[in-house]
Coordinates of C-alpha atoms in Angstrom, one line a residue:
X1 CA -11.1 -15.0 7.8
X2 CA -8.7 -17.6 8.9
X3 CA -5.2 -17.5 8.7
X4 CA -4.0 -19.1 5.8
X5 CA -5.7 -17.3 3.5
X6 CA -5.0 -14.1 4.5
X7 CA -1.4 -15.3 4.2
X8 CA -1.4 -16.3 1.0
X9 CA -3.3 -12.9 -0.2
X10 CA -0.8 -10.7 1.5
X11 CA 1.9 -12.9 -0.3
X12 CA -0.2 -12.2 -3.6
X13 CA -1.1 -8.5 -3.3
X14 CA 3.1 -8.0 -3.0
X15 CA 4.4 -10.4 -5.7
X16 CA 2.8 -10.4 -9.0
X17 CA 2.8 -9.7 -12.3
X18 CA 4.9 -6.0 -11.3
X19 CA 7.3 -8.5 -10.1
X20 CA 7.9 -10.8 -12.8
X21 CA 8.1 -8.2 -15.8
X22 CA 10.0 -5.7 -13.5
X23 CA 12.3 -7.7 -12.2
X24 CA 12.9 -9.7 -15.0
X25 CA 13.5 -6.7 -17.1
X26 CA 15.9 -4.9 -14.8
X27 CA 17.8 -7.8 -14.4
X28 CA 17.9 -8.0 -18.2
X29 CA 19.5 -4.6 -18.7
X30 CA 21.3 -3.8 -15.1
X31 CA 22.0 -8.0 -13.7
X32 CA 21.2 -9.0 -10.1
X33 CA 22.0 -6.1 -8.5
X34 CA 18.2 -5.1 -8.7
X35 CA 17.3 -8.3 -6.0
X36 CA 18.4 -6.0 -3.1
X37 CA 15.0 -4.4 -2.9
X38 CA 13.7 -7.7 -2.3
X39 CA 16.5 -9.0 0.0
X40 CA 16.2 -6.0 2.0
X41 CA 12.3 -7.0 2.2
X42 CA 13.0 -10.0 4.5
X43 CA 14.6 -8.1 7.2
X44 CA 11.6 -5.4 7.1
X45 CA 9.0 -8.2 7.3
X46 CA 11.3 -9.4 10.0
X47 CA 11.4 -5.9 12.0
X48 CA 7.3 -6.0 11.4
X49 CA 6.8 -8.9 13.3
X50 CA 9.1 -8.7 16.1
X51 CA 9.0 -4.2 16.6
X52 CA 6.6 -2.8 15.2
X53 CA 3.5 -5.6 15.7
X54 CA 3.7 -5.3 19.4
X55 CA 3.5 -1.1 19.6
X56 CA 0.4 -2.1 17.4
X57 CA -1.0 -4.5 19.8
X58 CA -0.6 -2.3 22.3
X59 CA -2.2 0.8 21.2
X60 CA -5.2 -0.9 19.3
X61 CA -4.6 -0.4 16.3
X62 CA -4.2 -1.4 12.5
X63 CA -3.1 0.7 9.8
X64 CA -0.2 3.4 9.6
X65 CA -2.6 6.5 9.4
X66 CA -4.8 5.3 12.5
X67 CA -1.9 4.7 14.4
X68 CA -0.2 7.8 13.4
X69 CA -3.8 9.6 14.4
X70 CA -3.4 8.2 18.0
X71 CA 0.1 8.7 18.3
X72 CA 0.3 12.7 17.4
X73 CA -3.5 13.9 17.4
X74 CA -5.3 16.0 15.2
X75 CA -6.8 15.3 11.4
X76 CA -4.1 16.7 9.2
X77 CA -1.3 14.0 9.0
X78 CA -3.9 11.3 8.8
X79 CA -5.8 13.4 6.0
X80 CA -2.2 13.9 4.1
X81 CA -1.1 10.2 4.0
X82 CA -4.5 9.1 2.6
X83 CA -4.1 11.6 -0.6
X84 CA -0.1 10.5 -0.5
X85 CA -1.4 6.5 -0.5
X86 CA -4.2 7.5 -3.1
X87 CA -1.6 8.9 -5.4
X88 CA 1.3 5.6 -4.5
X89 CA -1.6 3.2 -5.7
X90 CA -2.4 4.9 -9.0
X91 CA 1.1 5.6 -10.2
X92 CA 2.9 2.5 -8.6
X93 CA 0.9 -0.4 -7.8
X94 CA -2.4 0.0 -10.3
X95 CA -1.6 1.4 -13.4
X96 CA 1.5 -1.2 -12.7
X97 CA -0.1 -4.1 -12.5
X98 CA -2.7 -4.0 -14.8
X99 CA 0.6 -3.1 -17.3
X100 CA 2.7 -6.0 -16.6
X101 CA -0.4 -8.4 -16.3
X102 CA -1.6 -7.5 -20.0
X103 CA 1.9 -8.2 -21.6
X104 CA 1.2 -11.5 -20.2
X105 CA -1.5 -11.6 -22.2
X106 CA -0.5 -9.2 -25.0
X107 CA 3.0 -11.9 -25.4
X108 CA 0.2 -14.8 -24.6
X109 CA -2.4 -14.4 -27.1
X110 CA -0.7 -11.8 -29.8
X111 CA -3.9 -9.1 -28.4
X112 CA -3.5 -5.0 -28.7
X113 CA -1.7 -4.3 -25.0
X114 CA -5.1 -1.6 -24.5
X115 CA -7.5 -5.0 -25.1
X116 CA -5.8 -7.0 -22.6
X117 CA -6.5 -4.1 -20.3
X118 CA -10.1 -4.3 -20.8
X119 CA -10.2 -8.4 -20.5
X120 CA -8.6 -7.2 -16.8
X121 CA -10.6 -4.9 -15.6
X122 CA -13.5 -6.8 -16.8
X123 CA -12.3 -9.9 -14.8
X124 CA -11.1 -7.6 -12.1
X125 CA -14.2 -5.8 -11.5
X126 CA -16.4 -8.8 -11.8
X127 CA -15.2 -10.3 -8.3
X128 CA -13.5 -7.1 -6.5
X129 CA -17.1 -5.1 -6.9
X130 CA -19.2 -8.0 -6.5
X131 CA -17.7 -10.0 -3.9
X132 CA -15.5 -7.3 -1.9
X133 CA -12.3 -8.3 0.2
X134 CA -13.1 -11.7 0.9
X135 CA -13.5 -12.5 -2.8
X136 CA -9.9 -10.6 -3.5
X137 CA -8.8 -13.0 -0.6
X138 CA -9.6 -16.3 -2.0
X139 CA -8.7 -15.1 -5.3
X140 CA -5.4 -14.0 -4.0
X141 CA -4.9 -17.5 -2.3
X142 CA -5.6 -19.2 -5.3
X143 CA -3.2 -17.3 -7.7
X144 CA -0.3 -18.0 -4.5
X145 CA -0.3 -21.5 -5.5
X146 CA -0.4 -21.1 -9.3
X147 CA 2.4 -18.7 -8.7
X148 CA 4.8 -20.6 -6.6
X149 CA 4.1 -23.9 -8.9
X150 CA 5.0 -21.9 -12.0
X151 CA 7.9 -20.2 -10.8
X152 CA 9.4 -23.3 -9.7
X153 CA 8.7 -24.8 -13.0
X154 CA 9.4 -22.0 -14.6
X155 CA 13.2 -21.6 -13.0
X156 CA 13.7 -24.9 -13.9
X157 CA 13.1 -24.5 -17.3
X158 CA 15.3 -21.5 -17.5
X159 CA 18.1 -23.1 -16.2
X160 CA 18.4 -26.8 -18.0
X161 CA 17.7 -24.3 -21.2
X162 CA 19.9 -21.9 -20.4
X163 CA 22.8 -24.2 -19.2
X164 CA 21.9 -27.2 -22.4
X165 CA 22.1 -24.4 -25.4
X166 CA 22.8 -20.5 -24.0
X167 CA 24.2 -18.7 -27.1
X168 CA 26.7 -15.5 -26.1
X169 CA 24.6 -12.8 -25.4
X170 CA 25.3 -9.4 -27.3
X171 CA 27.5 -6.8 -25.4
X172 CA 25.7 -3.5 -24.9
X173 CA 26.6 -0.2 -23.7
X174 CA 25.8 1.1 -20.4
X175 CA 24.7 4.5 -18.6
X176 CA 25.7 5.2 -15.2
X177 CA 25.3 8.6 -13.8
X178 CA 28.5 9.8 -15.1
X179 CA 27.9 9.0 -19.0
X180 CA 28.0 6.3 -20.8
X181 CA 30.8 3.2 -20.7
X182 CA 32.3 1.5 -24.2
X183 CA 30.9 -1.9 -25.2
X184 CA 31.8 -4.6 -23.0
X185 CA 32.9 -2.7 -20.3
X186 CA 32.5 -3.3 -16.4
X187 CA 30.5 -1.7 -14.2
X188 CA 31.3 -1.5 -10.5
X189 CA 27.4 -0.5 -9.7
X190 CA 25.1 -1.5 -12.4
X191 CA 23.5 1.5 -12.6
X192 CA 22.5 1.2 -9.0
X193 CA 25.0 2.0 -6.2
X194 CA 25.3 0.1 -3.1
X195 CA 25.7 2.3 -0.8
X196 CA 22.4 3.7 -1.7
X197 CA 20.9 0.2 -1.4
X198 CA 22.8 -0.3 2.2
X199 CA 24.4 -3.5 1.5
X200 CA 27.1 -4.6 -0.9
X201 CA 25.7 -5.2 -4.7
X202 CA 26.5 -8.3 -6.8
X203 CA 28.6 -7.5 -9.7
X204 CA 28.0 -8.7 -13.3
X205 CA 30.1 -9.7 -16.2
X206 CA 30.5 -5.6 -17.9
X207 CA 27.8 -7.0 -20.2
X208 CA 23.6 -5.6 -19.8
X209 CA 21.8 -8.4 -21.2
X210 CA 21.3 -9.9 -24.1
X211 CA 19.4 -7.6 -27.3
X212 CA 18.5 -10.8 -28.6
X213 CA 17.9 -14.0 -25.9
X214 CA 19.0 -17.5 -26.7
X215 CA 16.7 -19.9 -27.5
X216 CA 16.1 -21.4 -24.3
X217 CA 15.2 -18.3 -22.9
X218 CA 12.7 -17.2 -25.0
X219 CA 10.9 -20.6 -24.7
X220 CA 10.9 -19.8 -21.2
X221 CA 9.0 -16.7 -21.6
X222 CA 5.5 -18.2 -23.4
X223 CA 6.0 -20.7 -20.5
X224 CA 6.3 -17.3 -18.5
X225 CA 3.1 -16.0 -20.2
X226 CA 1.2 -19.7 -19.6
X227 CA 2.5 -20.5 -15.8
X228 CA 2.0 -16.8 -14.0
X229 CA -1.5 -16.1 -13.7
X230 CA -2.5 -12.0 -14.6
X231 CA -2.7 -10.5 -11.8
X232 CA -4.6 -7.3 -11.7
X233 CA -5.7 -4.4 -9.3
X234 CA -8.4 -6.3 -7.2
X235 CA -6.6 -5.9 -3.6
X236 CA -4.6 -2.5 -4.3
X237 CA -8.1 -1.0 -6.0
X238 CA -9.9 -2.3 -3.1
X239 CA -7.5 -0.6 -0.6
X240 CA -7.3 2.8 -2.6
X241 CA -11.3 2.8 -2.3
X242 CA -10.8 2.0 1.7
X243 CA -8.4 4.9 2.5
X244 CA -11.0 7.1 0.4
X245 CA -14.2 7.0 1.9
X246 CA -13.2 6.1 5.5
X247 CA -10.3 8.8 5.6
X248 CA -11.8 11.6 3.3
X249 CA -14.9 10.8 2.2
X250 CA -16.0 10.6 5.9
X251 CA -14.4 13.9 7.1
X252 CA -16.1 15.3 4.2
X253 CA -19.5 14.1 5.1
X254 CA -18.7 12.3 9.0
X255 CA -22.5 11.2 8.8
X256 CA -23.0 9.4 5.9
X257 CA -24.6 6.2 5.9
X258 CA -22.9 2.7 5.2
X259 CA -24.9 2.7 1.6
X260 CA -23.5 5.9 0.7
X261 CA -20.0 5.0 1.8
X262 CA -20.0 1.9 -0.2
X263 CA -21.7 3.7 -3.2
X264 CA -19.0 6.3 -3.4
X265 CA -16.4 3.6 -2.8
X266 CA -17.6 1.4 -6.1
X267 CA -18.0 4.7 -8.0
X268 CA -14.1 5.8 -6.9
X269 CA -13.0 2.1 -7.6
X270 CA -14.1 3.1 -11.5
X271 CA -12.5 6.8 -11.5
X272 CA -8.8 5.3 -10.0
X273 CA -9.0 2.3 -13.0
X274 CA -9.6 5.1 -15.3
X275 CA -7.2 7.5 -14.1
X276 CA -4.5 4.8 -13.9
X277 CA -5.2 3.4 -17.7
X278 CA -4.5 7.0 -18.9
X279 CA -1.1 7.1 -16.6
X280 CA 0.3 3.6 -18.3
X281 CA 2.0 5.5 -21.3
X282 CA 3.7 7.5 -18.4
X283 CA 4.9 4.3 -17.3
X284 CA 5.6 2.6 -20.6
X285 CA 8.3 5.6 -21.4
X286 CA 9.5 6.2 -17.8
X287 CA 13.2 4.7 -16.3
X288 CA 13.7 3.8 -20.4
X289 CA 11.2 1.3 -20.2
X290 CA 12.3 -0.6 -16.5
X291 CA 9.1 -1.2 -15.0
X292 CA 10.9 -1.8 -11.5
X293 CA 13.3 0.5 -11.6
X294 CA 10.0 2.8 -11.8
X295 CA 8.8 1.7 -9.4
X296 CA 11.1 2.2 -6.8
X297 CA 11.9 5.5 -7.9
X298 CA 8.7 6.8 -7.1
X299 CA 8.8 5.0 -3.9
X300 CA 12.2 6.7 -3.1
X301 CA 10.8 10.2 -3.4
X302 CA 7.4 10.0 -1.5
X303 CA 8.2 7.1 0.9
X304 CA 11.1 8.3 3.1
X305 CA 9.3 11.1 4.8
X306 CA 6.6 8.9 6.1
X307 CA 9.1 6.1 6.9
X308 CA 10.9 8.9 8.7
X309 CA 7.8 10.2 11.1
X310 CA 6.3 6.4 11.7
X311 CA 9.8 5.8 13.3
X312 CA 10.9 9.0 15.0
X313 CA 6.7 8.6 16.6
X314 CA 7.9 4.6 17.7
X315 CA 11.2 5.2 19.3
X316 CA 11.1 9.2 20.7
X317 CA 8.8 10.1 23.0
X318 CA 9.2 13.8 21.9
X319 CA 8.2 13.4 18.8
X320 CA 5.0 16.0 18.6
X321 CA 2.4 16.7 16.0
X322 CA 4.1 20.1 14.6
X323 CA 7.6 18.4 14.3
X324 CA 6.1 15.3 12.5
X325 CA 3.6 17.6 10.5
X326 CA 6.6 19.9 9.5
X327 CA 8.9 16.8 8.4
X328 CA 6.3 15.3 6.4
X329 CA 5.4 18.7 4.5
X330 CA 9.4 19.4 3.7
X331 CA 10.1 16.0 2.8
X332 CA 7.2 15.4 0.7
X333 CA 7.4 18.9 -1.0
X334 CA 11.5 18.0 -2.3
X335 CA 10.0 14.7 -3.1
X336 CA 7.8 15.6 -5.3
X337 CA 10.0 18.2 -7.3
X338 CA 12.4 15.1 -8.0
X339 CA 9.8 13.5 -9.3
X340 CA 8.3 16.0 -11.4
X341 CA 11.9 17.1 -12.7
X342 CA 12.0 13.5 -13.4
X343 CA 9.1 13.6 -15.5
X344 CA 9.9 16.9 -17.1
X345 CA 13.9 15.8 -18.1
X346 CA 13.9 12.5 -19.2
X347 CA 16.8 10.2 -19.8
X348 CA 18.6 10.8 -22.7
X349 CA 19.9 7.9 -25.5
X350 CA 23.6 6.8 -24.5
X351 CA 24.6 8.5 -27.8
X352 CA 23.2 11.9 -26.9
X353 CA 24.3 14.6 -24.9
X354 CA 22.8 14.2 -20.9
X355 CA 21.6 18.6 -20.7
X356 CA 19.4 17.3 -17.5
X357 CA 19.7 19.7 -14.2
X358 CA 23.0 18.4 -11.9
X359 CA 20.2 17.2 -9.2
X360 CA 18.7 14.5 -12.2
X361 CA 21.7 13.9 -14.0
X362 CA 24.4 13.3 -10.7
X363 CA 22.0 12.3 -7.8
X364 CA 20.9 8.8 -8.1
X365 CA 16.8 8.1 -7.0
X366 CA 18.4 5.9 -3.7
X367 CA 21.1 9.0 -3.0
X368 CA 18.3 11.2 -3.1
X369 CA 16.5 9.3 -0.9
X370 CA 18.9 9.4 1.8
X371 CA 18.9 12.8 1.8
X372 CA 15.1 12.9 2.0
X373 CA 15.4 10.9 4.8
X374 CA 17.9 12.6 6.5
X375 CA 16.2 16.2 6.3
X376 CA 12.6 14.9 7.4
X377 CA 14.9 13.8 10.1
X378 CA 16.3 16.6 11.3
X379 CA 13.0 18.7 10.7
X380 CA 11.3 16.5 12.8
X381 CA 14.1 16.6 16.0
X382 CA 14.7 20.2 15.8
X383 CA 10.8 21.4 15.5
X384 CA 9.5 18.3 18.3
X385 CA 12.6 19.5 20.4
X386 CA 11.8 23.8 20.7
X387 CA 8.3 23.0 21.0
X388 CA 5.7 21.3 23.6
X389 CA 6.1 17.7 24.5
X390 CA 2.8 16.0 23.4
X391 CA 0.3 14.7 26.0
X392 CA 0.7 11.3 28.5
X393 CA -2.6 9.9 26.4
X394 CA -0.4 10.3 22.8
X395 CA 2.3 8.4 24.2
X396 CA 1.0 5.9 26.5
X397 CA 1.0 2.4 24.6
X398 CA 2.2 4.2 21.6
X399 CA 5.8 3.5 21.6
X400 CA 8.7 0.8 22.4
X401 CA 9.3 2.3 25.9
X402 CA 5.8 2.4 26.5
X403 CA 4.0 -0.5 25.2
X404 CA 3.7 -2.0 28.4
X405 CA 1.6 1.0 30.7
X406 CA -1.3 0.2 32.0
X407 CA -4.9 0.7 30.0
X408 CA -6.2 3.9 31.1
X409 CA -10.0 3.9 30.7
X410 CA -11.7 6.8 29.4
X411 CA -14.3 8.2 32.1
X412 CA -17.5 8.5 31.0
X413 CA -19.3 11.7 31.4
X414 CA -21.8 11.5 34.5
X415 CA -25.7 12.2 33.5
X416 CA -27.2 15.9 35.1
X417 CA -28.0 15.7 38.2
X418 CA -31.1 17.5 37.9
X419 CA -34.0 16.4 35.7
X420 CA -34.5 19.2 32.9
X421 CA -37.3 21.6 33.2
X422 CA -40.5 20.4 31.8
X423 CA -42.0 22.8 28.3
X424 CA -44.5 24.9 29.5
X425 CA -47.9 25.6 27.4
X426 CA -49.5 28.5 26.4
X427 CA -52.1 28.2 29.2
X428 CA -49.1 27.6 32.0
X429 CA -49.2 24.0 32.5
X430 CA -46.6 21.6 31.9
X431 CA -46.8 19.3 28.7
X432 CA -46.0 16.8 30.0
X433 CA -49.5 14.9 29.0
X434 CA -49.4 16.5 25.3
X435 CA -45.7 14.6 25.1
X436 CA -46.7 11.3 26.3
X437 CA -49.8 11.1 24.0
X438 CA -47.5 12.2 20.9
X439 CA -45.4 9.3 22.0
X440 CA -47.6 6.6 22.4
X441 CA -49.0 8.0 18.5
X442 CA -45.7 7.1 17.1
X443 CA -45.2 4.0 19.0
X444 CA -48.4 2.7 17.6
X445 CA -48.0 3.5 14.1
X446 CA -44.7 1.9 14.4
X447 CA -46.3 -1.3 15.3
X448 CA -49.3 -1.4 12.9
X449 CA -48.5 -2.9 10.0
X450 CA -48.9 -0.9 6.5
X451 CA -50.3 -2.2 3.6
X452 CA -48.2 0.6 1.5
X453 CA -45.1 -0.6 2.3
X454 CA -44.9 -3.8 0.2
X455 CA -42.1 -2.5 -2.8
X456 CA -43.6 -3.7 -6.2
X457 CA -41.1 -6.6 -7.7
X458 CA -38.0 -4.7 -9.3
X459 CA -36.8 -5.1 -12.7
X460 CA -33.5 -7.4 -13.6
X461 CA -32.1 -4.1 -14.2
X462 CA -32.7 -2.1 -11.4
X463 CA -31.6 -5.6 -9.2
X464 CA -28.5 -5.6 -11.3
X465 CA -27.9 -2.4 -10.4
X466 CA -28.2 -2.6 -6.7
X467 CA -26.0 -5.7 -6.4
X468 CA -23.5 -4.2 -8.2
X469 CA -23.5 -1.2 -5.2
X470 CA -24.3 -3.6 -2.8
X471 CA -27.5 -2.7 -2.2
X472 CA -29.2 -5.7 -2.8
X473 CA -30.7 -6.1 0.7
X474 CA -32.3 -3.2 0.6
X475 CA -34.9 -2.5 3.1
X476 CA -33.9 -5.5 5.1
X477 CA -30.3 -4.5 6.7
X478 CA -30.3 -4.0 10.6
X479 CA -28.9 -0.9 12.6
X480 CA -25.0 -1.7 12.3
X481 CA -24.3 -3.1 16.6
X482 CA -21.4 -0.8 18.5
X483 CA -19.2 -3.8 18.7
X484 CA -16.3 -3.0 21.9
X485 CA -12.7 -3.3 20.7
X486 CA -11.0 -6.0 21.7
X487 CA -7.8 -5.4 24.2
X488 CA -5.2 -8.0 23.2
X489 CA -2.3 -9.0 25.4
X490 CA 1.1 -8.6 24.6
X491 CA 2.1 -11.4 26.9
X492 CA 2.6 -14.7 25.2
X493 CA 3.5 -17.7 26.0
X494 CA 6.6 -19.1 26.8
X495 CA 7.1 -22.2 24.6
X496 CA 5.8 -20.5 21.5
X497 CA 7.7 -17.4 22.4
X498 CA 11.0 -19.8 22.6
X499 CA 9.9 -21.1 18.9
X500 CA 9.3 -17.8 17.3
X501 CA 12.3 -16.3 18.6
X502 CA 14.6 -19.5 17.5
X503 CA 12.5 -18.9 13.9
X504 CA 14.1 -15.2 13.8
X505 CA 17.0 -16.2 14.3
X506 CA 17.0 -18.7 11.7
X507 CA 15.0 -16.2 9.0
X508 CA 17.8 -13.7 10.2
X509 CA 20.4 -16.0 9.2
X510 CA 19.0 -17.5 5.7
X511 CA 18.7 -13.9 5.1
X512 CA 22.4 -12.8 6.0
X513 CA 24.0 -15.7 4.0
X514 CA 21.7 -14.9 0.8
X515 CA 22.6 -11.1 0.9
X516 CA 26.5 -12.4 1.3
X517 CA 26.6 -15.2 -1.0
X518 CA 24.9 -12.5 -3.8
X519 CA 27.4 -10.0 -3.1

């Protein structure tokens, strides 16, 4: 796959139709202050290419859970952030987007929300199963460009509308953690604090958004419906299904053929859509109705510990498997009481009384999560620190300060030096005549050709059936080839080095001015 499309499909698989209902919702009830997630997002992008990437390079390899395999050892932290990432994708990223994309369609075309569902999944499945990643690719890269055109026509439209004929939107009241504010009154945080968000917040006007929007405004939303395409589940669905069979399904059964690994994936593809429909009234009533704001909630409590362990395993070369193991466990076990207390005590009306534990009612989702993150911290120092200091192989090319080691080739395991006895026979002598007979049996019936083995012509059913599992070939696939990873370089070369750098400096900037002139 070249470059440009993979591009465009990582820009599509992040921004979506999660993006423009959440957002546009939260910024609806609690003003701009909600764009910090997505400011801070350019500095982490940022600290992807020019940190982490390299330690990546270096130690050959891809994903989070691999690297996090190589770096401390053993099966169990790999294991638990594949069940974590199975559980982020149904409750924040599929059951999400299949949400917001049919009330595109539900606002578009006047249909029941649980129809428009269907018409997804159907259009969904049709090229995710069929086609795989590559199909969720060129998809992807197609719906980048519908995306960007129509929310640059799309702005547009908002603002000559909203600045030609903007009637005076409707004061509301507000809840912040400490009760509720009077009509038309200011709010320092919007509901979400900025020290929790690192950085300061923009203010708004005391008001939460219009109960009724002008006229301009709701023209721009069947625009909104018309111009953003609906986005489904095709590249979180496909992941999900990844992280499945190759991280459990394969330490379940560690020989199991390609067919049956991509048999099981399809199959799990169909049970996380149907788990995730049933979860969307969860989501529908959660955060009183702000689809971002859910979002990142759940993010705050079961992201932080991993954040926590991928870092403390880049930067300290201390960092074992029993202090990493031991963060993760604590920090994921008071993450997911928050978010089951969350669950359990839900939000009361501004005009009720708030009876919700102090730890729900007073701690905000991003307070929380700094607290998360700074006791997976300290588990992770204290237990690394009183116990043994993990092996030269688990650090080697694994961190900053060691990206740069030499490759150490693994030594192979010399053959015996002696030939193995011969099997004796019953009569004493060795079979050695008996075994190459047998073999020169097989070989020949190997090379004669059977009439039996011509397959009788399938049905269009049974064909259906098998390209739908991708087993379509079947009967003509080759033994997969051991393919040799590739060891890539971390030197580069000057004059693009030069550019890049001068580009970070200038993405570093853009992005400093925007998070200042917000503020």
């Amino acid at each position: 796959m070249v470059w440009w499309p993979v591009g465009a499909s990582l820009f599509a698989s992040n921004v979506g139709s999660g993006h423009f209902v959440g957002l546009a919702g939260s910024g609806a009830a609690a003003g701009l202050s909600v764009t910090a997630y997505e400011l801070n997002g350019l500095f982490s992008v940022l600290m992807l290419a020019w940190i982490f990437l390299p330690i990546y390079i270096a130690g050959q390899v891809t994903t989070m859970p691999e690297y996090l395999r190589k770096r401390f050892g053993g099966n169990r932290i790999p294991i638990i952030l594949a069940v974590l990432y199975l559980f982020i994708y149904i409750f924040t990223k599929i059951s999400v987007d299949m949400y917001a994309g049919a009330i595109f369609i539900q606002q578009s075309l006047h249909l029941d929300l649980y129809l428009a569902i269907v018409g997804l999944l159907a259009i969904t499945a049709l090229y995710t199963v069929a086609g795989g990643l590559a199909a969720v690719i060129y998809t992807d890269a197609l719906q980048t460009l519908i995306m960007l055109i129509g929310a640059l026509i799309l702005m547009g439209y908002s603002d000559c509308s909203a600045i030609s004929g903007c009637q005076e939107p409707v004061p509301c009241q507000r809840r912040l953690s400490d009760g509720c504010l009077p009509e038309g009154a200011s709010s320092l945080h919007d509901g979400i604090p900025w020290n929790g968000q690192s950085c300061p917040l923009p203010r708004s006007s005391g008001l939460c958004g219009p109960r009724h929007l002008p006229e301009g405004l709701q023209q721009s939303l069947w625009l909104l419906g018309h111009r953003v395409p609906q986005t489904c589940a095709g590249a979180p669905a496909h992941s999900a299904s990844t992280i499945f069979t190759m991280d459990l399904w394969n330490c379940i059964r560690p020989r199991a053929s390609e067919r049956e690994l991509m048999i099981v994936g399809r199959v799990f593809v169909l049970l996380l859509v149907l788990i995730s429909i049933l979860w969307i009234p969860v989501v529908q009533a959660s955060q009183g109705g702000q689809l971002f704001i859910y979002i990142q909630s759940i993010s705050s409590y079961l992201q932080p510990p991993v954040a926590v362990v991928f870092i403390m395993g880049c930067f300290w070369k201390r960092t074992n498997e029993k202090g990493a193991f031991s963060g993760l466990i604590l920090g994921l076990l008071l993450g997911l009481i928050r978010l089951a207390l969350d669950f359990v005590y839900t939000q009361p009306r501004c005009d009720q009384p708030d009876d919700r534990p102090a730890v729900v009612k007073h701690v905000h989702y991003l307070y929380f999560s700094m607290i998360l993150s700074a006791v997976t911290l300290i588990t992770v120092s204290v237990v690394s620190w009183f116990t043994e200091p993990p092996s030269k192989e688990m650090v080697s090319r694994l961190t900053w300060f060691t990206r740069h080691d030499p490759m150490v080739q693994k030594e192979q395991p010399l053959p015996p030096a002696t030939p193995l006895p011969l099997p004796v026979s019953q009569n004493g002598t060795p079979e050695t005549s008996i075994t190459t007979i047998q073999l020169e049996m097989i070989q020949e019936n190997i090379s004669k050709p059977h009439s039996c083995d011509t397959t009788p012509e399938q049905s269009r059913v049974v064909r259906a059936i098998l390209w739908l599992c991708g087993m379509e070939s079947r009967g003509k696939e080759e033994p997969p080839s051991k393919v040799e990873p590739v060891i890539v370089s971390l030197e580069e070369n000057p004059p693009v080095k030069t550019l890049l750098d001068i580009n970070l400096i200038v993405c570093v900037t853009c992005a400093v001015f925007v998070w200042g002139y917000f503020a």
